[in-house]
Short mmCIF file of C-alpha atoms and ligand atoms in Angstrom, two decimals:
data_model
loop_
_atom_site.label_atom_id
_atom_site.label_comp_id
_atom_site.label_asym_id
_atom_site.label_seq_id
_atom_site.Cartn_x
_atom_site.Cartn_y
_atom_site.Cartn_z
CA MET A 1190 0.00 0.00 0.00
CA SER A 1191 2.95 2.31 0.46
CA GLN A 1192 3.52 2.12 -3.31
CA ILE A 1193 1.26 4.93 -4.39
CA LYS A 1194 0.80 6.07 -7.94
CA ASP A 1195 3.17 9.03 -7.99
CA LEU A 1196 5.98 8.57 -5.46
CA SER A 1197 6.41 6.01 -2.72
CA PHE A 1198 5.36 7.13 0.76
CA LEU A 1199 8.98 7.37 1.88
CA GLU A 1200 9.95 9.41 -1.20
CA SER A 1201 7.03 11.73 -0.57
CA VAL A 1202 8.09 12.35 3.03
CA ASN A 1203 11.71 12.93 2.02
CA LYS A 1204 10.77 15.30 -0.79
CA SER A 1205 8.68 17.41 1.56
CA PHE A 1206 11.60 17.39 3.98
CA ASN A 1207 13.99 18.51 1.22
CA LEU A 1208 11.74 21.39 0.25
CA ALA A 1209 12.01 22.72 3.79
CA ALA A 1210 15.73 22.03 4.15
CA GLU A 1211 16.43 23.95 0.90
CA ALA A 1212 14.69 26.99 2.35
CA MET A 1213 17.02 26.95 5.36
CA ASP A 1214 20.60 27.74 6.01
CA LEU A 1215 22.07 24.51 7.37
CA PRO A 1216 25.65 23.26 7.67
CA LYS A 1217 26.63 21.01 4.76
CA GLY A 1218 25.31 17.47 5.11
CA LEU A 1219 23.22 18.14 8.21
CA ALA A 1220 19.87 17.92 6.42
CA ARG A 1221 20.90 14.52 5.11
CA GLN A 1222 21.98 13.38 8.57
CA ILE A 1223 18.60 14.39 10.00
CA ARG A 1224 16.64 12.81 7.13
CA THR A 1225 18.42 9.45 7.13
CA CYS A 1226 16.81 6.58 8.99
CA ASN A 1227 19.43 5.47 11.55
CA ALA A 1228 18.48 1.82 11.82
CA VAL A 1229 15.84 -0.60 10.73
CA CYS A 1230 15.53 -4.15 11.93
CA GLU A 1231 13.57 -6.87 10.18
CA MET A 1232 12.60 -9.75 12.41
CA LYS A 1233 11.28 -13.13 11.41
CA PHE A 1234 10.05 -15.22 14.25
CA GLY A 1235 8.11 -18.41 14.70
CA VAL A 1236 5.03 -18.66 16.87
CA GLU A 1237 3.51 -21.95 17.92
CA LEU A 1238 -0.13 -21.84 16.87
CA ASN A 1239 -2.65 -24.65 16.53
CA GLY A 1240 -0.08 -27.37 17.04
CA GLY A 1241 2.21 -26.01 14.31
CA TYR A 1242 4.52 -23.07 13.71
CA GLU A 1243 3.74 -19.88 11.84
CA ILE A 1244 6.48 -17.46 10.83
CA PHE A 1245 5.81 -13.73 11.20
CA THR A 1246 7.73 -10.79 9.78
CA GLY A 1247 8.02 -7.60 11.78
CA TRP A 1248 10.04 -4.39 11.61
CA ARG A 1249 11.13 -1.66 13.95
CA ALA A 1250 12.77 1.40 12.46
CA THR A 1251 14.63 3.88 14.63
CA HIS A 1252 14.70 6.97 12.50
CA SER A 1253 16.67 9.10 14.90
CA GLU A 1254 18.38 9.03 18.29
CA HIS A 1255 18.97 12.73 18.84
CA ALA A 1256 16.62 12.41 21.82
CA LEU A 1257 15.86 9.23 23.70
CA PRO A 1258 13.74 7.19 23.95
CA ALA A 1259 12.74 6.77 20.32
CA LYS A 1260 8.97 6.70 20.13
CA GLY A 1261 6.26 5.53 17.82
CA GLY A 1262 3.47 3.06 17.29
CA ILE A 1263 3.34 -0.53 16.15
CA ARG A 1264 1.08 -1.26 13.22
CA TYR A 1265 -0.53 -4.63 12.54
CA ALA A 1266 -1.45 -4.77 8.86
CA PRO A 1267 -1.26 -7.31 6.06
CA PHE A 1268 0.27 -4.70 3.72
CA ALA A 1269 2.98 -3.46 6.10
CA ASP A 1270 6.47 -3.23 4.66
CA GLN A 1271 9.86 -1.84 5.57
CA GLN A 1272 9.61 1.34 3.48
CA GLU A 1273 6.31 2.25 5.05
CA VAL A 1274 7.77 1.71 8.52
CA GLU A 1275 10.74 3.93 7.68
CA ALA A 1276 8.48 6.70 6.37
CA LEU A 1277 6.28 6.52 9.47
CA ALA A 1278 9.34 6.53 11.76
CA ALA A 1279 10.62 9.67 10.02
CA LEU A 1280 7.24 11.37 10.49
CA MET A 1281 7.44 10.47 14.21
CA THR A 1282 10.76 12.27 14.53
CA TYR A 1283 9.36 15.42 12.94
CA LYS A 1284 6.06 15.38 14.80
CA CYS A 1285 7.71 14.95 18.22
CA SER A 1286 9.98 17.85 17.46
CA ILE A 1287 7.15 20.10 16.22
CA VAL A 1288 5.07 19.65 19.38
CA ASN A 1289 8.06 19.76 21.74
CA VAL A 1290 7.86 16.14 22.85
CA PRO A 1291 11.44 15.19 23.75
CA PHE A 1292 11.58 11.92 21.80
CA ALA A 1293 13.08 10.80 18.51
CA GLY A 1294 11.03 8.87 15.96
CA SER A 1295 10.55 5.15 15.65
CA LYS A 1296 7.87 2.92 14.18
CA GLY A 1297 7.15 -0.77 14.06
CA ALA A 1298 4.94 -3.06 12.09
CA LEU A 1299 3.97 -6.68 11.91
CA SER A 1300 2.79 -8.13 8.65
CA ILE A 1301 -0.45 -9.68 9.84
CA ASP A 1302 -4.19 -9.42 9.39
CA PRO A 1303 -5.26 -9.25 13.04
CA LYS A 1304 -8.87 -10.09 12.14
CA LYS A 1305 -7.80 -13.60 11.18
CA TYR A 1306 -6.58 -14.49 14.67
CA SER A 1307 -8.31 -15.12 17.98
CA LEU A 1308 -7.55 -12.95 20.98
CA GLU A 1309 -5.49 -15.73 22.52
CA GLU A 1310 -3.44 -16.12 19.36
CA LEU A 1311 -2.89 -12.38 19.10
CA GLU A 1312 -1.65 -12.34 22.68
CA HIS A 1313 0.82 -15.12 21.95
CA ILE A 1314 2.05 -13.39 18.75
CA THR A 1315 2.33 -9.99 20.46
CA ARG A 1316 4.28 -11.39 23.41
CA ARG A 1317 6.65 -13.13 20.99
CA PHE A 1318 7.09 -9.88 19.07
CA ALA A 1319 7.84 -8.08 22.35
CA GLN A 1320 10.53 -10.67 23.14
CA GLU A 1321 12.09 -10.17 19.72
CA LEU A 1322 12.09 -6.39 20.14
CA ASP A 1323 13.54 -6.67 23.63
CA LYS A 1324 16.41 -8.93 22.73
CA ARG A 1325 17.46 -6.54 19.97
CA GLY A 1326 17.41 -3.48 22.25
CA LEU A 1327 14.28 -2.13 20.60
CA LEU A 1328 12.13 -1.99 23.72
CA GLY A 1329 12.68 -0.20 27.01
CA PRO A 1330 11.64 2.97 28.86
CA GLY A 1331 14.86 4.80 28.07
CA ILE A 1332 15.56 3.44 24.60
CA ASN A 1333 12.49 2.65 22.53
CA VAL A 1334 8.86 2.97 23.54
CA PRO A 1335 6.12 1.65 21.23
CA ALA A 1336 2.45 2.63 21.26
CA PRO A 1337 -0.73 1.68 19.42
CA ASP A 1338 -1.20 2.40 15.74
CA MET A 1339 -3.38 0.96 13.00
CA GLY A 1340 -4.55 -2.55 13.94
CA THR A 1341 -3.23 -2.41 17.51
CA GLY A 1342 -4.73 -1.07 20.72
CA GLN A 1343 -4.67 -0.89 24.49
CA ARG A 1344 -4.82 -4.59 25.15
CA MET A 1345 -1.77 -5.33 23.00
CA MET A 1346 0.15 -2.59 24.77
CA SER A 1347 -0.65 -4.18 28.13
CA TRP A 1348 0.68 -7.53 26.85
CA ILE A 1349 3.90 -5.84 25.74
CA ALA A 1350 4.27 -4.10 29.11
CA ASP A 1351 3.65 -7.34 30.96
CA GLU A 1352 6.11 -9.27 28.82
CA TYR A 1353 8.78 -6.62 29.32
CA GLN A 1354 8.15 -6.61 33.08
CA LYS A 1355 8.66 -10.38 33.17
CA LEU A 1356 11.92 -10.09 31.25
CA HIS A 1357 13.16 -7.24 33.48
CA PRO A 1358 11.72 -7.87 36.95
CA ASN A 1359 14.18 -5.47 38.53
CA GLU A 1360 13.35 -2.54 36.26
CA ILE A 1361 11.33 -0.16 38.41
CA ASN A 1362 10.21 1.84 35.37
CA ALA A 1363 9.26 -1.21 33.31
CA ARG A 1364 5.74 0.00 32.59
CA ALA A 1365 7.14 3.03 30.77
CA CYS A 1366 8.43 0.65 28.06
CA VAL A 1367 5.21 1.15 26.11
CA THR A 1368 2.37 3.69 26.06
CA GLY A 1369 -1.30 3.51 25.17
CA LYS A 1370 -1.90 0.99 27.97
CA PRO A 1371 -5.26 0.66 29.72
CA VAL A 1372 -5.48 2.98 32.74
CA HIS A 1373 -5.53 0.02 35.16
CA CYS A 1374 -2.22 -1.18 33.67
CA GLY A 1375 -0.39 2.13 34.00
CA GLY A 1376 -2.05 4.05 31.19
CA VAL A 1377 -3.17 7.64 31.42
CA GLN A 1378 -6.70 9.05 31.18
CA GLY A 1379 -7.51 10.45 27.77
CA ARG A 1380 -4.96 8.46 25.72
CA ILE A 1381 -7.49 6.58 23.55
CA GLU A 1382 -9.15 9.77 22.32
CA ALA A 1383 -5.88 11.74 22.24
CA THR A 1384 -5.11 11.80 18.51
CA GLY A 1385 -8.71 12.72 17.62
CA ARG A 1386 -8.78 15.29 20.44
CA GLY A 1387 -5.53 16.76 19.12
CA VAL A 1388 -7.10 17.05 15.66
CA GLN A 1389 -10.02 18.93 17.21
CA TYR A 1390 -7.71 21.29 19.13
CA GLY A 1391 -5.59 21.89 16.03
CA ILE A 1392 -8.64 22.77 13.93
CA GLN A 1393 -10.00 24.99 16.71
CA GLU A 1394 -6.67 26.82 16.77
CA PHE A 1395 -6.84 27.32 12.99
CA PHE A 1396 -10.21 29.05 13.54
CA ARG A 1397 -8.54 31.48 15.97
CA HIS A 1398 -6.39 32.94 13.17
CA PRO A 1399 -8.46 35.26 10.95
CA ASP A 1400 -5.69 35.56 8.32
CA ASP A 1401 -5.52 31.77 7.96
CA LEU A 1402 -9.30 31.58 7.71
CA LYS A 1403 -9.22 34.23 5.03
CA SER A 1404 -6.61 32.39 3.00
CA ALA A 1405 -8.85 29.31 3.16
CA ASN A 1406 -11.87 31.38 2.11
CA LEU A 1407 -13.63 30.72 5.38
CA GLU A 1408 -15.00 32.86 8.17
CA GLY A 1409 -16.61 32.55 11.58
CA ASN A 1410 -16.19 29.49 13.75
CA LEU A 1411 -16.68 25.76 13.50
CA GLU A 1412 -20.45 25.96 14.04
CA GLY A 1413 -22.22 24.70 10.92
CA LYS A 1414 -18.99 24.08 8.98
CA LYS A 1415 -19.26 21.12 6.63
CA ILE A 1416 -16.82 18.32 7.30
CA ILE A 1417 -16.08 15.09 5.44
CA VAL A 1418 -14.08 12.50 7.33
CA GLN A 1419 -12.36 9.51 5.80
CA GLY A 1420 -11.94 6.62 8.21
CA LEU A 1421 -14.00 5.91 11.30
CA GLY A 1422 -11.18 4.23 13.20
CA ASN A 1423 -9.96 5.54 16.54
CA VAL A 1424 -8.69 8.86 15.14
CA GLY A 1425 -11.45 9.69 12.64
CA TYR A 1426 -14.22 8.65 15.00
CA HIS A 1427 -13.04 10.80 17.90
CA ALA A 1428 -12.16 13.81 15.76
CA ALA A 1429 -15.54 13.79 13.98
CA LYS A 1430 -17.47 13.13 17.19
CA PHE A 1431 -15.86 16.01 19.10
CA LEU A 1432 -16.11 18.46 16.19
CA GLU A 1433 -19.77 17.58 15.74
CA GLU A 1434 -20.91 17.29 19.36
CA GLU A 1435 -18.78 19.98 20.98
CA ASP A 1436 -18.14 22.50 18.19
CA GLY A 1437 -21.38 22.18 16.24
CA ALA A 1438 -19.77 21.21 12.92
CA LEU A 1439 -21.82 19.24 10.38
CA ILE A 1440 -20.40 15.85 9.42
CA VAL A 1441 -21.69 15.81 5.84
CA GLY A 1442 -19.72 12.77 4.75
CA ILE A 1443 -18.15 9.69 6.32
CA ILE A 1444 -15.99 7.44 4.16
CA GLU A 1445 -15.19 3.89 5.15
CA ARG A 1446 -13.75 0.80 3.45
CA ASP A 1447 -17.06 -0.37 1.95
CA GLY A 1448 -18.29 3.04 0.77
CA ALA A 1449 -19.41 6.45 1.98
CA LEU A 1450 -22.42 8.06 3.62
CA VAL A 1451 -23.24 11.62 2.63
CA CYS A 1452 -25.88 13.89 4.14
CA GLU A 1453 -26.07 17.68 3.70
CA GLU A 1454 -27.92 18.09 7.03
CA GLY A 1455 -25.17 16.28 8.90
CA LEU A 1456 -24.75 12.72 10.18
CA SER A 1457 -24.54 11.59 13.79
CA THR A 1458 -20.97 10.28 14.09
CA GLU A 1459 -21.90 8.20 17.11
CA ALA A 1460 -24.89 6.58 15.38
CA VAL A 1461 -22.84 5.77 12.26
CA TYR A 1462 -20.01 4.42 14.41
CA GLN A 1463 -22.36 2.15 16.38
CA TYR A 1464 -23.93 0.96 13.13
CA LYS A 1465 -20.51 0.16 11.71
CA LEU A 1466 -19.53 -1.74 14.86
CA GLU A 1467 -22.66 -3.84 14.57
CA HIS A 1468 -22.75 -4.43 10.81
CA GLY A 1469 -19.11 -4.01 9.81
CA LYS A 1470 -20.09 -1.56 7.04
CA LEU A 1471 -21.87 1.72 6.35
CA GLU A 1472 -24.25 0.36 3.72
CA GLY A 1473 -27.81 0.22 4.95
CA PHE A 1474 -27.48 3.04 7.52
CA ALA A 1475 -30.87 4.70 8.08
CA SER A 1476 -30.02 8.26 7.04
CA GLY A 1477 -27.90 9.85 4.32
CA ARG A 1478 -27.11 8.65 0.84
CA TYR A 1479 -24.83 5.63 0.47
CA MET A 1480 -22.13 5.76 -2.21
CA LYS A 1481 -20.51 2.48 -3.13
CA LYS A 1482 -17.45 4.24 -4.56
CA GLY A 1483 -16.50 5.76 -1.24
CA LYS A 1484 -13.29 7.36 -2.41
CA GLU A 1485 -15.26 9.67 -4.69
CA ALA A 1486 -16.72 11.33 -1.60
CA LEU A 1487 -13.27 12.84 -0.98
CA GLU A 1488 -14.02 15.02 -3.99
CA LEU A 1489 -17.34 16.45 -2.76
CA PRO A 1490 -17.54 20.12 -1.76
CA CYS A 1491 -17.00 20.77 1.95
CA ASP A 1492 -15.26 23.21 4.27
CA ILE A 1493 -12.91 20.72 5.89
CA LEU A 1494 -11.81 17.33 4.62
CA ILE A 1495 -10.28 15.10 7.28
CA PRO A 1496 -8.42 12.11 5.86
CA ALA A 1497 -8.01 9.90 8.94
CA ALA A 1498 -7.16 6.54 7.42
CA LEU A 1499 -4.30 5.50 5.20
CA GLU A 1500 -1.37 7.23 3.58
CA GLY A 1501 -1.48 8.36 -0.04
CA VAL A 1502 -5.26 8.68 -0.41
CA ILE A 1503 -4.94 12.06 -2.12
CA SER A 1504 -2.50 11.81 -4.98
CA LYS A 1505 -1.92 13.60 -8.28
CA GLU A 1506 -4.73 11.47 -9.70
CA ASN A 1507 -7.58 12.83 -7.55
CA ALA A 1508 -6.06 16.07 -6.19
CA PRO A 1509 -7.34 18.17 -9.15
CA ARG A 1510 -10.91 17.23 -8.23
CA ILE A 1511 -10.71 17.95 -4.48
CA GLN A 1512 -13.10 20.77 -3.54
CA ALA A 1513 -12.48 21.15 0.20
CA ARG A 1514 -11.23 24.52 1.45
CA VAL A 1515 -9.12 22.97 4.19
CA ILE A 1516 -7.50 19.57 4.44
CA ALA A 1517 -6.88 18.58 8.04
CA GLU A 1518 -4.47 15.64 7.92
CA ALA A 1519 -5.42 13.34 10.77
CA ALA A 1520 -3.74 10.31 9.16
CA ASN A 1521 -0.02 9.96 8.58
CA GLY A 1522 0.91 10.98 5.04
CA PRO A 1523 -2.59 11.07 3.48
CA VAL A 1524 -1.47 13.44 0.70
CA THR A 1525 1.40 12.50 -1.61
CA PHE A 1526 4.08 14.99 -2.55
CA ASP A 1527 2.67 15.44 -6.05
CA GLY A 1528 -0.89 15.63 -4.76
CA ASP A 1529 0.22 18.28 -2.28
CA LYS A 1530 1.62 20.47 -5.04
CA ILE A 1531 -1.70 20.41 -6.92
CA LEU A 1532 -3.69 21.20 -3.78
CA ARG A 1533 -1.42 24.15 -2.99
CA GLU A 1534 -1.84 25.53 -6.50
CA LYS A 1535 -5.59 25.29 -6.01
CA GLY A 1536 -5.26 27.39 -2.84
CA ILE A 1537 -6.40 24.66 -0.46
CA PHE A 1538 -5.17 25.27 3.07
CA ILE A 1539 -3.47 22.18 4.48
CA ILE A 1540 -3.00 21.59 8.20
CA PRO A 1541 -0.19 19.04 7.97
CA ASP A 1542 -0.05 15.59 9.58
CA THR A 1543 3.32 16.20 11.24
CA TYR A 1544 1.51 18.68 13.44
CA LEU A 1545 -2.17 17.76 13.40
CA ASN A 1546 -1.99 14.11 14.43
CA ALA A 1547 0.65 14.65 17.12
CA GLY A 1548 -1.95 14.47 19.90
CA GLY A 1549 -1.41 10.73 20.28
CA VAL A 1550 2.28 10.93 20.94
CA THR A 1551 1.82 14.02 23.11
CA VAL A 1552 -0.44 12.13 25.49
CA SER A 1553 1.90 9.13 25.21
CA TYR A 1554 4.57 11.48 26.54
CA PHE A 1555 2.30 12.33 29.49
CA GLU A 1556 1.75 8.61 30.11
CA TRP A 1557 5.49 7.96 30.05
CA LEU A 1558 6.01 10.81 32.54
CA LYS A 1559 3.28 9.36 34.76
CA ASN A 1560 4.95 5.94 34.66
CA LEU A 1561 8.35 7.38 35.54
CA SER A 1562 6.96 9.44 38.40
CA HIS A 1563 4.78 6.55 39.64
CA VAL A 1564 2.00 8.92 40.56
CA ARG A 1565 -1.27 9.88 38.93
CA PHE A 1566 -1.55 13.43 37.60
CA GLY A 1567 -3.43 15.59 40.11
CA ARG A 1568 -2.85 13.27 43.05
CA MET A 1569 -0.53 15.64 44.90
CA ASP A 1570 -2.25 18.93 44.23
CA ARG A 1571 -5.97 18.43 43.64
CA ARG A 1572 -7.06 19.02 47.21
CA PHE A 1573 -4.61 21.86 47.59
CA VAL A 1574 -6.04 23.59 44.51
CA GLU A 1575 -9.57 23.02 45.85
CA ALA A 1576 -8.60 24.62 49.18
CA GLN A 1577 -7.13 27.62 47.34
CA GLY A 1578 -10.39 27.88 45.34
CA ALA A 1579 -12.40 27.83 48.56
CA LYS A 1580 -10.30 30.70 49.94
CA ILE A 1581 -10.87 32.73 46.77
CA VAL A 1582 -14.63 32.05 46.90
CA ARG A 1583 -14.77 33.19 50.55
CA LEU A 1584 -12.85 36.36 49.70
CA ILE A 1585 -15.03 37.23 46.71
CA GLU A 1586 -18.26 36.48 48.56
CA SER A 1587 -17.26 38.64 51.51
CA GLY A 1588 -16.22 41.41 49.07
CA ILE A 1589 -19.47 41.43 47.08
CA ASP A 1590 -21.52 40.55 50.16
CA LYS A 1591 -23.60 37.87 48.43
CA PRO A 1592 -23.08 34.26 47.38
CA LEU A 1593 -21.41 33.60 44.03
CA ASP A 1594 -23.35 32.15 41.14
CA PRO A 1595 -23.46 28.37 41.93
CA LYS A 1596 -21.88 27.35 38.61
CA ALA A 1597 -18.97 29.81 38.99
CA LYS A 1598 -18.54 28.65 42.57
CA ALA A 1599 -18.48 24.96 41.62
CA ASP A 1600 -15.84 25.70 38.96
CA LEU A 1601 -13.63 27.49 41.46
CA LEU A 1602 -14.00 24.74 44.02
CA LYS A 1603 -13.06 21.89 41.69
CA GLY A 1604 -9.42 20.81 41.63
CA PRO A 1605 -8.13 19.25 38.43
CA ASP A 1606 -8.28 15.48 37.91
CA GLU A 1607 -6.02 13.54 35.57
CA LEU A 1608 -8.27 13.81 32.52
CA THR A 1609 -8.61 17.57 32.92
CA LEU A 1610 -4.85 17.96 33.21
CA VAL A 1611 -4.15 15.72 30.20
CA ARG A 1612 -6.63 17.65 28.07
CA SER A 1613 -5.24 20.95 29.19
CA GLY A 1614 -1.65 19.87 28.44
CA LEU A 1615 -2.70 18.58 25.04
CA GLU A 1616 -4.62 21.72 24.14
CA ASP A 1617 -1.71 23.90 25.14
CA THR A 1618 0.64 21.73 23.07
CA MET A 1619 -1.55 21.93 19.98
CA CYS A 1620 -1.99 25.70 20.25
CA GLU A 1621 1.73 26.26 20.73
CA GLY A 1622 2.65 23.95 17.84
CA TYR A 1623 0.30 25.78 15.48
CA GLN A 1624 1.72 29.15 16.46
CA GLU A 1625 5.33 28.02 16.10
CA ILE A 1626 4.65 26.70 12.58
CA LYS A 1627 2.88 29.90 11.62
CA GLU A 1628 5.73 31.98 13.00
CA ILE A 1629 8.42 30.17 10.98
CA HIS A 1630 6.17 30.40 7.90
CA SER A 1631 5.81 34.15 8.19
CA SER A 1632 9.46 34.77 9.05
CA ASN A 1633 11.01 32.90 6.09
CA PRO A 1634 9.87 34.14 2.66
CA LYS A 1635 11.26 30.99 1.02
CA ILE A 1636 8.68 28.91 2.88
CA LYS A 1637 5.43 28.94 0.93
CA ASP A 1638 3.07 26.68 2.88
CA ARG A 1639 2.35 25.17 6.29
CA ARG A 1640 3.67 21.68 5.50
CA THR A 1641 7.04 23.09 4.54
CA ALA A 1642 6.91 25.35 7.60
CA ALA A 1643 6.20 22.37 9.86
CA PHE A 1644 9.16 20.46 8.40
CA ALA A 1645 11.36 23.54 8.75
CA LEU A 1646 10.36 23.90 12.40
CA ALA A 1647 11.27 20.27 13.08
CA ILE A 1648 14.55 20.57 11.20
CA ARG A 1649 15.54 23.73 13.02
CA LYS A 1650 14.95 22.21 16.46
CA ILE A 1651 16.73 18.96 15.61
CA ALA A 1652 19.61 20.85 13.97
CA ASP A 1653 20.06 22.82 17.20
CA ILE A 1654 20.36 19.55 19.13
CA TYR A 1655 22.85 18.11 16.62
CA ASP A 1656 24.82 21.31 16.90
CA SER A 1657 25.49 20.61 20.55
CA MET A 1658 26.24 16.89 20.05
CA TYR A 1659 29.63 15.41 19.37
CA LEU A 1660 29.32 12.95 16.48
N1 LIG B 42 0.84 5.74 16.51
C1 LIG B 42 0.65 7.09 16.92
C2 LIG B 42 1.24 8.05 15.89
O1 LIG B 42 1.41 7.72 14.74
C3 LIG B 42 1.12 7.34 18.34
C4 LIG B 42 2.57 7.12 18.59
C5 LIG B 42 2.96 7.18 20.06
O2 LIG B 42 2.12 7.50 20.88
O3 LIG B 42 4.11 6.92 20.35
O4 LIG B 42 1.49 9.19 16.17
#
């Protein structure tokens, strides 16, 4: 799947990187050093299943080690290959840098169709994969920390954590060897929704910049804006749900594997999601019009198109027909390099993946911090903050000589819990990242668009680190 019509996924990522590097003044060879994938390991391992052995192929690419641990998800997909893993690892390096998460990029994949295996078999395979990663130094809280990605989830992360803990019983920080774990196994509140939540915060931030809105031919806020989302997996589902239910956007199209649903009045993301869970497809859903050729729905007019599935879905083939005003890249690499060029010429505003889908790794960073500190966020200060709030309420009430409005009072009296803190940290991260990209865009006339600006921001920060390293 990484072989897309124009360039391969990896070539696309590297070309976008080069465009940014050429607009910067870097010491000779440094751009190449930053761009090059440091190491990639292919593992073939046998797993005893159903009285016989099955051989699996997996990869873990460590794109960079300028900051440790290296971080990035593990993908379970039948089409996974080494090049795709390398491209995704590179994107991890850049996205961590853009949102000031102090990790380098890594990515892993296992060539497998998880739907073909029982839960027990998947556990066995995942534990074996964890052993392989561990014995090659590709797993550990200070060296390489996987997370969920396409085809993997919380449960698999808890198996990896457990396996690592068994292999390293003396490692006090063992649980920090992987993120995206269930909360009862050392995970953090808000991690499941984090990438989708980050997409929502990134789009909200875009709406706070009138000049950006103007260049996308938009005005106002998210209320009533027409959105088409491709992919109702973890990322697409949460992003669409929050934008619809909390910001009042209209989800006028949802594209899935079997086809698309379109409805000018707006679909209920939750209802479509539940229907898909039950029936495994969108066809037959009670409202909206079903289109068998789902991919064509990418080309329908809308304010914001959110590709939240695979890489390379917008290429030079369909880019000329895209009518969205904004493309919010929730997936990794959904637009190819050649497709990107066409979209830019058409004046479509792109909020790039290296920034917009960084919410997942940002909250992974919070989880890792929680694991290292061995304490839940808010545990030490919640009551203290509540006591401070109570003092403020007393002072105000005695000053105005009447009780405060009950809602305002309740807000002041409530100390933050873990979910509130995670959301607040994520929102702050997404706002800051957007502003930093915009700043580098406006300060360098050679940089023409936000994708290039995002790459330039990553390169500048990594170059600064290399500058103080002795190689
Ligand atoms: N797989 C996610 C991504 O592509 C999350 C990675 C992580 O949390 O380390 O960003």
